[in-house]
PDB file of C-alpha atoms in Angstrom:
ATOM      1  CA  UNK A   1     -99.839  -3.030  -4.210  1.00 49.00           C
ATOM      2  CA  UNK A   2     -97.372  -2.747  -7.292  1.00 51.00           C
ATOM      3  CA  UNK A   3     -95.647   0.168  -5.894  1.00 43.00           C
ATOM      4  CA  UNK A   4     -94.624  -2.252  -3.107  1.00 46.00           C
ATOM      5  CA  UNK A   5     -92.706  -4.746  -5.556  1.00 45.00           C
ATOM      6  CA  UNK A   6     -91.315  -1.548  -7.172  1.00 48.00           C
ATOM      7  CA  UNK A   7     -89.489  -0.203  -3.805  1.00 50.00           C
ATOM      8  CA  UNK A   8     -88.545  -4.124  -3.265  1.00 49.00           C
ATOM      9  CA  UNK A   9     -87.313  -4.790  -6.555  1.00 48.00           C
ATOM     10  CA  UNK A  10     -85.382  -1.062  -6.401  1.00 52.00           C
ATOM     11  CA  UNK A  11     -83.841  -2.032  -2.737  1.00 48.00           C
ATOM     12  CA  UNK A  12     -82.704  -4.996  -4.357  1.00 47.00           C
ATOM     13  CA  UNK A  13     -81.036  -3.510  -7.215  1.00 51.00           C
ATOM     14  CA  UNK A  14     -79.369  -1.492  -5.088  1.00 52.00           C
ATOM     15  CA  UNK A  15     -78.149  -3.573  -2.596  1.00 51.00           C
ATOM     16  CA  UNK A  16     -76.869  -6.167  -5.610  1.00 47.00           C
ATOM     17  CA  UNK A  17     -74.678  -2.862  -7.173  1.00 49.00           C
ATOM     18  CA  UNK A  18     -73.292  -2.386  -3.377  1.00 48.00           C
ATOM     19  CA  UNK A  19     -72.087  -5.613  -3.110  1.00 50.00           C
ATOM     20  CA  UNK A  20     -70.711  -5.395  -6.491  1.00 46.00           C
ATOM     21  CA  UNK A  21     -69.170  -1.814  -5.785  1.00 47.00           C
ATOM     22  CA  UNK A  22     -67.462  -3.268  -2.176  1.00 46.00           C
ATOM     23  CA  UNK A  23     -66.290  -6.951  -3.904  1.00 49.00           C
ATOM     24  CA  UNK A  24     -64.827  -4.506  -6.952  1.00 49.00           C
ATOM     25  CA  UNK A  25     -63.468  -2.067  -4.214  1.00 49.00           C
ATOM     26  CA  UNK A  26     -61.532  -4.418  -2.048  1.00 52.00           C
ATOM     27  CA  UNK A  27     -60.837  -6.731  -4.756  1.00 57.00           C
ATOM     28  CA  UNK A  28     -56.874  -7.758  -4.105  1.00 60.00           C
ATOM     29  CA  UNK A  29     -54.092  -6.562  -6.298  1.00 58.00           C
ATOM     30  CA  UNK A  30     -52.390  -9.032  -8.631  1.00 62.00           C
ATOM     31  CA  UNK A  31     -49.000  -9.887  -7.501  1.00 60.00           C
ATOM     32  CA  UNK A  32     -46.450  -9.416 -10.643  1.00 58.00           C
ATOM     33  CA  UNK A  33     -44.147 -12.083 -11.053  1.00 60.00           C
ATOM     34  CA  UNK A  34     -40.739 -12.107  -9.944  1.00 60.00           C
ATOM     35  CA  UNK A  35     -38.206 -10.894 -12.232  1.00 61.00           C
ATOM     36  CA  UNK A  36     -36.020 -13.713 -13.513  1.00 68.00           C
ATOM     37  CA  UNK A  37     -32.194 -13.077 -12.716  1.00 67.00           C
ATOM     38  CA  UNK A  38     -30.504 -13.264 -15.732  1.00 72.00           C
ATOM     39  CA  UNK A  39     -26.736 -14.265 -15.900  1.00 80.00           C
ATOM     40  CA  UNK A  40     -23.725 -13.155 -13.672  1.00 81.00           C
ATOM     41  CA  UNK A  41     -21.995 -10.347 -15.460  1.00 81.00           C
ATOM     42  CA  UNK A  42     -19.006 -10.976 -13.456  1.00 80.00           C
ATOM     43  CA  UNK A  43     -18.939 -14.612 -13.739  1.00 80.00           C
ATOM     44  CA  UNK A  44     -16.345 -14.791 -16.741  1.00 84.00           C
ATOM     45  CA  UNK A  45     -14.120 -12.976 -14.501  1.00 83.00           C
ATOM     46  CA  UNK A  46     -11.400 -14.560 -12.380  1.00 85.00           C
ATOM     47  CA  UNK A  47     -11.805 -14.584  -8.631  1.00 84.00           C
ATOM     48  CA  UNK A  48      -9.411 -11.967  -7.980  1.00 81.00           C
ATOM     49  CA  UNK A  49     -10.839  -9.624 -10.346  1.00 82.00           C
ATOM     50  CA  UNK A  50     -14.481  -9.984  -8.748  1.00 80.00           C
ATOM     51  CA  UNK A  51     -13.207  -9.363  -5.628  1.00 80.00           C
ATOM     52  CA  UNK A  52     -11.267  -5.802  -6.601  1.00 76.00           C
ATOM     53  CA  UNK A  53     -14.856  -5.104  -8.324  1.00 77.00           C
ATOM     54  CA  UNK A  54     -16.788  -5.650  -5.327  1.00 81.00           C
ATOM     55  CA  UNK A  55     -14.752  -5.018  -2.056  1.00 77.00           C
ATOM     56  CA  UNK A  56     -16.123  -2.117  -0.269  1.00 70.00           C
ATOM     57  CA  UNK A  57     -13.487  -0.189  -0.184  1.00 66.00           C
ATOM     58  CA  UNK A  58     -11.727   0.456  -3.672  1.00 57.00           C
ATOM     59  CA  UNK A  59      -7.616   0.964  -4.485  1.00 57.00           C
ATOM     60  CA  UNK A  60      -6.728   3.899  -4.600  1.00 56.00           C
ATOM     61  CA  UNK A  61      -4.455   5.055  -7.592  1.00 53.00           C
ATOM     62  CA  UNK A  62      -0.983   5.574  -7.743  1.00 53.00           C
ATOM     63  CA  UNK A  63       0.055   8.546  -5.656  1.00 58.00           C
ATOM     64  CA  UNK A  64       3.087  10.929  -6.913  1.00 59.00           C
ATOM     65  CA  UNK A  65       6.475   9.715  -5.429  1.00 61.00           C
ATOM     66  CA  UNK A  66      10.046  11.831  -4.836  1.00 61.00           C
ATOM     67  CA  UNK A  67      12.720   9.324  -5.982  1.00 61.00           C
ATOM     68  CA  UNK A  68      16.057  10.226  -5.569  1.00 63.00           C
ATOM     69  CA  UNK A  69      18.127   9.423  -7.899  1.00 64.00           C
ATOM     70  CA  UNK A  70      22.241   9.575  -8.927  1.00 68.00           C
ATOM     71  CA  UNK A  71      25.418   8.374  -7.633  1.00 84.00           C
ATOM     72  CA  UNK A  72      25.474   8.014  -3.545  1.00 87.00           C
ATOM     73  CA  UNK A  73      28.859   8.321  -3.264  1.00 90.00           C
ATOM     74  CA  UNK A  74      28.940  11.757  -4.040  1.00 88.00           C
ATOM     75  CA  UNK A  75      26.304  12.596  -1.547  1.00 87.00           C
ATOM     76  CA  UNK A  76      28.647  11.331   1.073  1.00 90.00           C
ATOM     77  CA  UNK A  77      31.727  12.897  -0.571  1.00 91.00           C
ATOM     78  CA  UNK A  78      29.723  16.022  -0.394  1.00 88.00           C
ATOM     79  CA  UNK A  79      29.114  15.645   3.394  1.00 88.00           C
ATOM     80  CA  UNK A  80      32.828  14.924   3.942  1.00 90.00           C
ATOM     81  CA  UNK A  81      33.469  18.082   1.960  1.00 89.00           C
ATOM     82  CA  UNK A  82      31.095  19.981   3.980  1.00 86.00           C
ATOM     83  CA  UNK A  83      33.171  18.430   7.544  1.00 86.00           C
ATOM     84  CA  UNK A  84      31.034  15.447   7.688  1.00 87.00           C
ATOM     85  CA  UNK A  85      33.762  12.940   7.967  1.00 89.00           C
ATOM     86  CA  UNK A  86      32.329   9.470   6.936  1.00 90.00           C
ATOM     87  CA  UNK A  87      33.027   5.902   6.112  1.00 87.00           C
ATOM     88  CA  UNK A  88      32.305   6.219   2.328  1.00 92.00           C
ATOM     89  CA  UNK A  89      29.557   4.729   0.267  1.00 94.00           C
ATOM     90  CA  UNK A  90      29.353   0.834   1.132  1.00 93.00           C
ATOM     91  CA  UNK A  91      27.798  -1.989   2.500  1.00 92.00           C
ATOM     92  CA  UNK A  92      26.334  -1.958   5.534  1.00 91.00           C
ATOM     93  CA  UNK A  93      27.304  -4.194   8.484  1.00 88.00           C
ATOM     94  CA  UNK A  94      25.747  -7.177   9.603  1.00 85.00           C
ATOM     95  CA  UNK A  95      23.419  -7.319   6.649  1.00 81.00           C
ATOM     96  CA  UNK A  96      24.070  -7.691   3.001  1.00 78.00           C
ATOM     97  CA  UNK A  97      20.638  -6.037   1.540  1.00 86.00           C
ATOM     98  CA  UNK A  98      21.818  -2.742   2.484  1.00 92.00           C
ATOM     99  CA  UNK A  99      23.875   0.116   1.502  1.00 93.00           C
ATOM    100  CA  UNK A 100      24.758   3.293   3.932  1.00 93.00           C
ATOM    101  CA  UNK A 101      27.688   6.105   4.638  1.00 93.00           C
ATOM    102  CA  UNK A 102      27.988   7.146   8.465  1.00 93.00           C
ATOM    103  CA  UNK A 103      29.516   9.852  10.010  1.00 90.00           C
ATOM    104  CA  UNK A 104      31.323   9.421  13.279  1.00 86.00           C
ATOM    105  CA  UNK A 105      29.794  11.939  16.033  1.00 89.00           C
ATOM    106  CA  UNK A 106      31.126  15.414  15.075  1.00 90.00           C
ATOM    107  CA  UNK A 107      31.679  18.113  17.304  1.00 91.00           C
ATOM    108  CA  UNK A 108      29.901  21.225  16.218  1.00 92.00           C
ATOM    109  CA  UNK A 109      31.186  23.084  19.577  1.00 90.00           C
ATOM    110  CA  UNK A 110      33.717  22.596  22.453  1.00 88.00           C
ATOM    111  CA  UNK A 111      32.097  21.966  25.980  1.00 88.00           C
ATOM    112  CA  UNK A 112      31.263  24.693  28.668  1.00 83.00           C
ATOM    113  CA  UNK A 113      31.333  24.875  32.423  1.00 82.00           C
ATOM    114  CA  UNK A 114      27.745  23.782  32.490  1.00 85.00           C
ATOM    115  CA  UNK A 115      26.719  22.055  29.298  1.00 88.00           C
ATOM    116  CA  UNK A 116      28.063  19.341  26.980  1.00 88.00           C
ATOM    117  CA  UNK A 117      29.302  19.784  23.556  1.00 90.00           C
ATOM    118  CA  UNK A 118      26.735  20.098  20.531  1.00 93.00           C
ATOM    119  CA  UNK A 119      27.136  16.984  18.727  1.00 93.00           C
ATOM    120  CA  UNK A 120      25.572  16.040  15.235  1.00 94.00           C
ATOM    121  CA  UNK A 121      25.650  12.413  13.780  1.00 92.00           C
ATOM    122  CA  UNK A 122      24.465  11.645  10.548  1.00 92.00           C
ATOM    123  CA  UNK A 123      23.110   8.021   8.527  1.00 93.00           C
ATOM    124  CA  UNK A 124      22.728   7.581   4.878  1.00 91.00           C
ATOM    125  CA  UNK A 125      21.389   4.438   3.959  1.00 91.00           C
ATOM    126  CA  UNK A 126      19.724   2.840   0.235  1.00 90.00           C
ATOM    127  CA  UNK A 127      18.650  -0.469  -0.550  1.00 90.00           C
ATOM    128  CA  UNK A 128      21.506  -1.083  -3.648  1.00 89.00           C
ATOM    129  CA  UNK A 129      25.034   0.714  -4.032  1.00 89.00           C
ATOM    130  CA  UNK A 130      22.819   3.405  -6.774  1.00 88.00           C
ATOM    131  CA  UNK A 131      19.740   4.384  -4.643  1.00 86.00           C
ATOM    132  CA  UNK A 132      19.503   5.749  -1.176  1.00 85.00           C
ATOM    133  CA  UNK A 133      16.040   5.797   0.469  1.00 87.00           C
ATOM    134  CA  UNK A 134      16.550   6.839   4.206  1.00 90.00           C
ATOM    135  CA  UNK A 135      18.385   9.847   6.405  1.00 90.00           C
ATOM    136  CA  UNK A 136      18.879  10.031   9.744  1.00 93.00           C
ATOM    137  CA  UNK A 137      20.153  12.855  11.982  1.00 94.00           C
ATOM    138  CA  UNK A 138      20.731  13.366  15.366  1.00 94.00           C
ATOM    139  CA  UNK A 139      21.150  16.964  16.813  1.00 94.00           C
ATOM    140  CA  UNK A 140      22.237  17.292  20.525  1.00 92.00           C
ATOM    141  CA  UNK A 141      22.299  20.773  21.326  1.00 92.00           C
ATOM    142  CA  UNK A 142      22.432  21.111  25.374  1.00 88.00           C
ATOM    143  CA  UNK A 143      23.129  24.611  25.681  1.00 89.00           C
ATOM    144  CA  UNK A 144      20.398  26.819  24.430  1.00 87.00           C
ATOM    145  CA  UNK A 145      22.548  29.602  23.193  1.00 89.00           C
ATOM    146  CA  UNK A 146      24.472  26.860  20.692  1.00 91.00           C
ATOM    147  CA  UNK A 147      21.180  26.177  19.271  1.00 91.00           C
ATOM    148  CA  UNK A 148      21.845  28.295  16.258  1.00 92.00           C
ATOM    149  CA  UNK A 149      24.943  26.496  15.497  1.00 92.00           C
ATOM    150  CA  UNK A 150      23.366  23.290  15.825  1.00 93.00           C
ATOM    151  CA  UNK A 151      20.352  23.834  13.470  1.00 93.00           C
ATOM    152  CA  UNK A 152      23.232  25.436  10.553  1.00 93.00           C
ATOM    153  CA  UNK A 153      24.878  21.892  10.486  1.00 92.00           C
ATOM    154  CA  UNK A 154      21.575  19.943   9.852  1.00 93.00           C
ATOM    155  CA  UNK A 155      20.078  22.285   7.257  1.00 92.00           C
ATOM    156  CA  UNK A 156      23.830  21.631   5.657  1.00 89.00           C
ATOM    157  CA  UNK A 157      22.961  18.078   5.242  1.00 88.00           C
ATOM    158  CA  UNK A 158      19.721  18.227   4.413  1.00 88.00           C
ATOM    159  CA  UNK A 159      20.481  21.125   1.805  1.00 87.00           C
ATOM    160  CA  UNK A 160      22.784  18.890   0.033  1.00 84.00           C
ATOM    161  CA  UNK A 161      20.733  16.427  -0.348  1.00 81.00           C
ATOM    162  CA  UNK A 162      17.538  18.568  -1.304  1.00 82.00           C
ATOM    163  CA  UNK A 163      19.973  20.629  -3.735  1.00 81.00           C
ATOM    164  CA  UNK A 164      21.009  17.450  -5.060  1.00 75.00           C
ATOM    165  CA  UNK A 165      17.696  15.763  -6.071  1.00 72.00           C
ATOM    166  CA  UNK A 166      15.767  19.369  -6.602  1.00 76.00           C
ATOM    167  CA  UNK A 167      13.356  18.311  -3.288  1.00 78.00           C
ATOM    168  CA  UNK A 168      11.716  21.267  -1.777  1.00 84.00           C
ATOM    169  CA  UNK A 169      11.154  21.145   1.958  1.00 88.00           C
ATOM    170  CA  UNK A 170       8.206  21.908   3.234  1.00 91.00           C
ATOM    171  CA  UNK A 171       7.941  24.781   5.610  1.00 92.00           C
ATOM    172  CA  UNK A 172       6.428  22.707   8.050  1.00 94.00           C
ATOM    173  CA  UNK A 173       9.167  20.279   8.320  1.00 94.00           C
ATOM    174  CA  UNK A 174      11.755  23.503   8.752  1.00 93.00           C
ATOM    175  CA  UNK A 175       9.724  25.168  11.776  1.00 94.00           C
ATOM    176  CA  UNK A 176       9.263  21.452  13.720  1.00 94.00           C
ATOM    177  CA  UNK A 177      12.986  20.986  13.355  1.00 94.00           C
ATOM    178  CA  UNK A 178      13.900  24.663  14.432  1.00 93.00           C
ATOM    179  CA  UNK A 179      11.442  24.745  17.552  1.00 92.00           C
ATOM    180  CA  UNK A 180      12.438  20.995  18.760  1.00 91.00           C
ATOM    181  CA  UNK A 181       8.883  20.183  18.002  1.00 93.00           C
ATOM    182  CA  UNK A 182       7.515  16.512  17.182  1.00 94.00           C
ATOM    183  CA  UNK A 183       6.520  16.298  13.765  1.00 95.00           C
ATOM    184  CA  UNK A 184       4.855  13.186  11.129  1.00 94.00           C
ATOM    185  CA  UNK A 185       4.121  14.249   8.212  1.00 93.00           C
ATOM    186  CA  UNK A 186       4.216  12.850   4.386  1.00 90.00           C
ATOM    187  CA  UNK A 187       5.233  15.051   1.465  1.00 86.00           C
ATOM    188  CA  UNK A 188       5.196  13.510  -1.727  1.00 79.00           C
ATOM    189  CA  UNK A 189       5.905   9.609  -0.489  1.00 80.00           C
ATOM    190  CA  UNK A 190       8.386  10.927   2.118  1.00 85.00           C
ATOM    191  CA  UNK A 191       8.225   9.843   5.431  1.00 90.00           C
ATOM    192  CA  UNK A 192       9.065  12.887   7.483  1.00 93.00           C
ATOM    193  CA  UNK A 193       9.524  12.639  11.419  1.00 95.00           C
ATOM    194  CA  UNK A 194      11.164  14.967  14.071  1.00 95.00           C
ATOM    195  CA  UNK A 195      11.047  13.756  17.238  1.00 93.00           C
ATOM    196  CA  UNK A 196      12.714  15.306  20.344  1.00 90.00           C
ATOM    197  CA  UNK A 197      13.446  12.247  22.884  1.00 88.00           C
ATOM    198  CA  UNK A 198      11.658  12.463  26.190  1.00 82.00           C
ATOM    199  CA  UNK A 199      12.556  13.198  29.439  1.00 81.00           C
ATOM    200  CA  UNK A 200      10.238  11.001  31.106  1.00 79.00           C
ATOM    201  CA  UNK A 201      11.077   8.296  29.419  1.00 77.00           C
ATOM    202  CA  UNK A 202      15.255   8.817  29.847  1.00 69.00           C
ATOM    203  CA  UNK A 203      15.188  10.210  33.142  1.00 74.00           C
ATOM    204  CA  UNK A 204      17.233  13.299  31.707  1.00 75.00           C
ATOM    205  CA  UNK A 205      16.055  16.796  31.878  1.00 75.00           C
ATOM    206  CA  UNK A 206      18.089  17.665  28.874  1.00 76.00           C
ATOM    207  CA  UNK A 207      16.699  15.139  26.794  1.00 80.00           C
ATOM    208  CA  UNK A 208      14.166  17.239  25.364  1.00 83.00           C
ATOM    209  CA  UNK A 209      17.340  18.850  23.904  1.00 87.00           C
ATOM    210  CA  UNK A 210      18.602  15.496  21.665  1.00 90.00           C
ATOM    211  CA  UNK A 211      16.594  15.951  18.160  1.00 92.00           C
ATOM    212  CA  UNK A 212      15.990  12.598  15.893  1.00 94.00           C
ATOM    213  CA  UNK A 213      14.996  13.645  12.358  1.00 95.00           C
ATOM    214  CA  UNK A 214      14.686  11.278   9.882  1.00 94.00           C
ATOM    215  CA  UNK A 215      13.909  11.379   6.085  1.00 91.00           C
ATOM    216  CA  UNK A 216      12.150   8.367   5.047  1.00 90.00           C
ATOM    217  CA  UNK A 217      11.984   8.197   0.767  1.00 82.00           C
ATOM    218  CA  UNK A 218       8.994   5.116   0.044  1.00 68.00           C
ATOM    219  CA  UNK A 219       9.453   3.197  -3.334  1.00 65.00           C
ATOM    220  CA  UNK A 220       6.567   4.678  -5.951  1.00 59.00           C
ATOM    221  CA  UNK A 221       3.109   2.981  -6.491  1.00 56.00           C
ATOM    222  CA  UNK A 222       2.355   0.858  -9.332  1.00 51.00           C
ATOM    223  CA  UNK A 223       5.759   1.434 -10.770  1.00 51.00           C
ATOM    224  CA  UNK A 224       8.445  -1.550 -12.210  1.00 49.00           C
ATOM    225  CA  UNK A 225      11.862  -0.151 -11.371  1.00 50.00           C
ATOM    226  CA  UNK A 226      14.012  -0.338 -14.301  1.00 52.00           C
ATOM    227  CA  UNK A 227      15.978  -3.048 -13.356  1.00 53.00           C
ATOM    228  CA  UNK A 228      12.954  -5.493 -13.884  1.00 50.00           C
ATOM    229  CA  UNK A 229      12.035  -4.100 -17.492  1.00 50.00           C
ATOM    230  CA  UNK A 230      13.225  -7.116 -19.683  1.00 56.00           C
ATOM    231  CA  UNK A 231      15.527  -6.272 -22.862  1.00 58.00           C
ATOM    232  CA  UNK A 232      13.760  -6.224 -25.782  1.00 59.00           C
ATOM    233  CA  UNK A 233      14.813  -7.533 -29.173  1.00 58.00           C
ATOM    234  CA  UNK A 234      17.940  -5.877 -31.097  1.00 59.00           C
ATOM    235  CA  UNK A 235      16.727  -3.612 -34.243  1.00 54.00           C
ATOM    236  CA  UNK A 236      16.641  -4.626 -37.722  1.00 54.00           C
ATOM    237  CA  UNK A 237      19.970  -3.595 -39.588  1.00 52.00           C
ATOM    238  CA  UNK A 238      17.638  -2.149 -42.315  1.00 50.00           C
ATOM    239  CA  UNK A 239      15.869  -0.079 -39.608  1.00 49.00           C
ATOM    240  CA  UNK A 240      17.161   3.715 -39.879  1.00 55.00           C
ATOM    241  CA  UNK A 241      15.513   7.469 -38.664  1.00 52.00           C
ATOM    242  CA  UNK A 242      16.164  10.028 -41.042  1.00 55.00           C
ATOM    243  CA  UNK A 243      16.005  13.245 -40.378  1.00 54.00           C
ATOM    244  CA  UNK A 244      14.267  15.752 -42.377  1.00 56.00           C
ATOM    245  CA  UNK A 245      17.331  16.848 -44.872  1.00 59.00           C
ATOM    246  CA  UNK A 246      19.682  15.053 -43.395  1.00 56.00           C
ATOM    247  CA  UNK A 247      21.497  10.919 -43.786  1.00 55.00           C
ATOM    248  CA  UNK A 248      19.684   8.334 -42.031  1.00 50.00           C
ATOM    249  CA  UNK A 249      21.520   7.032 -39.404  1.00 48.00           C
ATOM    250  CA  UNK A 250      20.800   4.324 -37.376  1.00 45.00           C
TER     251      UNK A 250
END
């Protein structure tokens, strides 16, 4: 019975190959070798640095700063000019780190049969006797119809000063102060706030009619002031620009 062996011999051929297909099939995947770290690239690097490398969130740049700049004193001699009597240009009191000029309360209007005088107080103040770096007003206007006069005397002081240092004031800032609205904003470093005092807080219905606006100017980012820029060496008595026909000169 050869055919017999033959089907045998085939079955087992082919059941050999299966095992060899299924054992090739499932045979498991190598697993690569893990990657060898190489050196830190931030390990020269001082621990400060890696840190302002790494920290989630990054520093921003330097943003664009007003400064004002020029001679204080004549901003207050301007105000006095303007019928802003005040103290002058000097230091302030009870503290030696600061400079200011501070009007006494002027009257803007006489009083009426119902309402108080309109009132307007002003505060320049600076950190040395050449910089000034905060304003503060303080509008009282009780009687409604006086509300024109009172809002001519502020833009007056706030005109000098923007005249002054070429600052110009943002349209946003103008209608908060004319509609007795509160107001935070920033425009270019400064600190702007109107803020109307509250009646619920003061017990006073005319409260809402007392207006605190102050001008806050912030020192620039990432900027030495020139004070701290150290002196550097005198030139060489040889050392001359010359122009292009002209002498040299030194």
């Amino acid at each position: 019975m050869p055919w017999i062996w033959i089907g045998a011999a085939g079955l087992l051929i082919t059941g050999v190959a299966a095992t060899v297909a299924v054992k090739t099939y499932v045979r498991p995947v190598p697993v690569a070798e893990e990657a060898k770290a190489g050196p830190d690239p931030l390990g020269p690097l001082s621990v400060e640095t890696r840190e302002a490398l790494t920290k989630a969130t990054p520093e921003l740049g330097a943003e664009l700063k007003r400064s004002f700049l020029g001679k204080p004193e004549d901003l207050c001699t301007k105000l006095e000019d303007l019928g802003l009597d005040n103290s002058g240009w000097r230091r302030a009191p009870f503290t030696q780190s600061r400079w200011q000029c501070a009007s006494d309360l002027v009257l803007l209007t006489t009083p009426s049969v119902d309402f108080g005088p309109s009132t307007l107080f002003f505060l320049l103040r600076g950190p040395t006797a050449g910089k000034v770096d905060y304003l503060r007003l303080k509008l009282v206007v009780e009687d409604p119809r006086q509300k024109d006069i009172g809002l001519e005397a502020v833009w007056l002081v706030i005109g000098a000063l923007a005249d002054r240092y070429g600052w110009a004031v943002p349209s946003e800032f103008r209608n908060a102060v004319a509609g007795f609205q509160p107001l935070e904003i920033n425009d270019r470093g400064i600190h702007l706030s109107v803020a109307p005092e509250n009646p619920d807080l003061t017990g006073d219905a005319l409260a809402s009619q007392r207006l605190n606006i102050i001008l806050n100017f912030g020192e620039p980012d990432l900027i030495r002031p020139a004070g701290r820029f150290e002196q550097g060496p005198p030139l060489e008595e040889a050392w001359r620009i010359r122009g292009r026909d002209g002498p040299g000169a030194e």
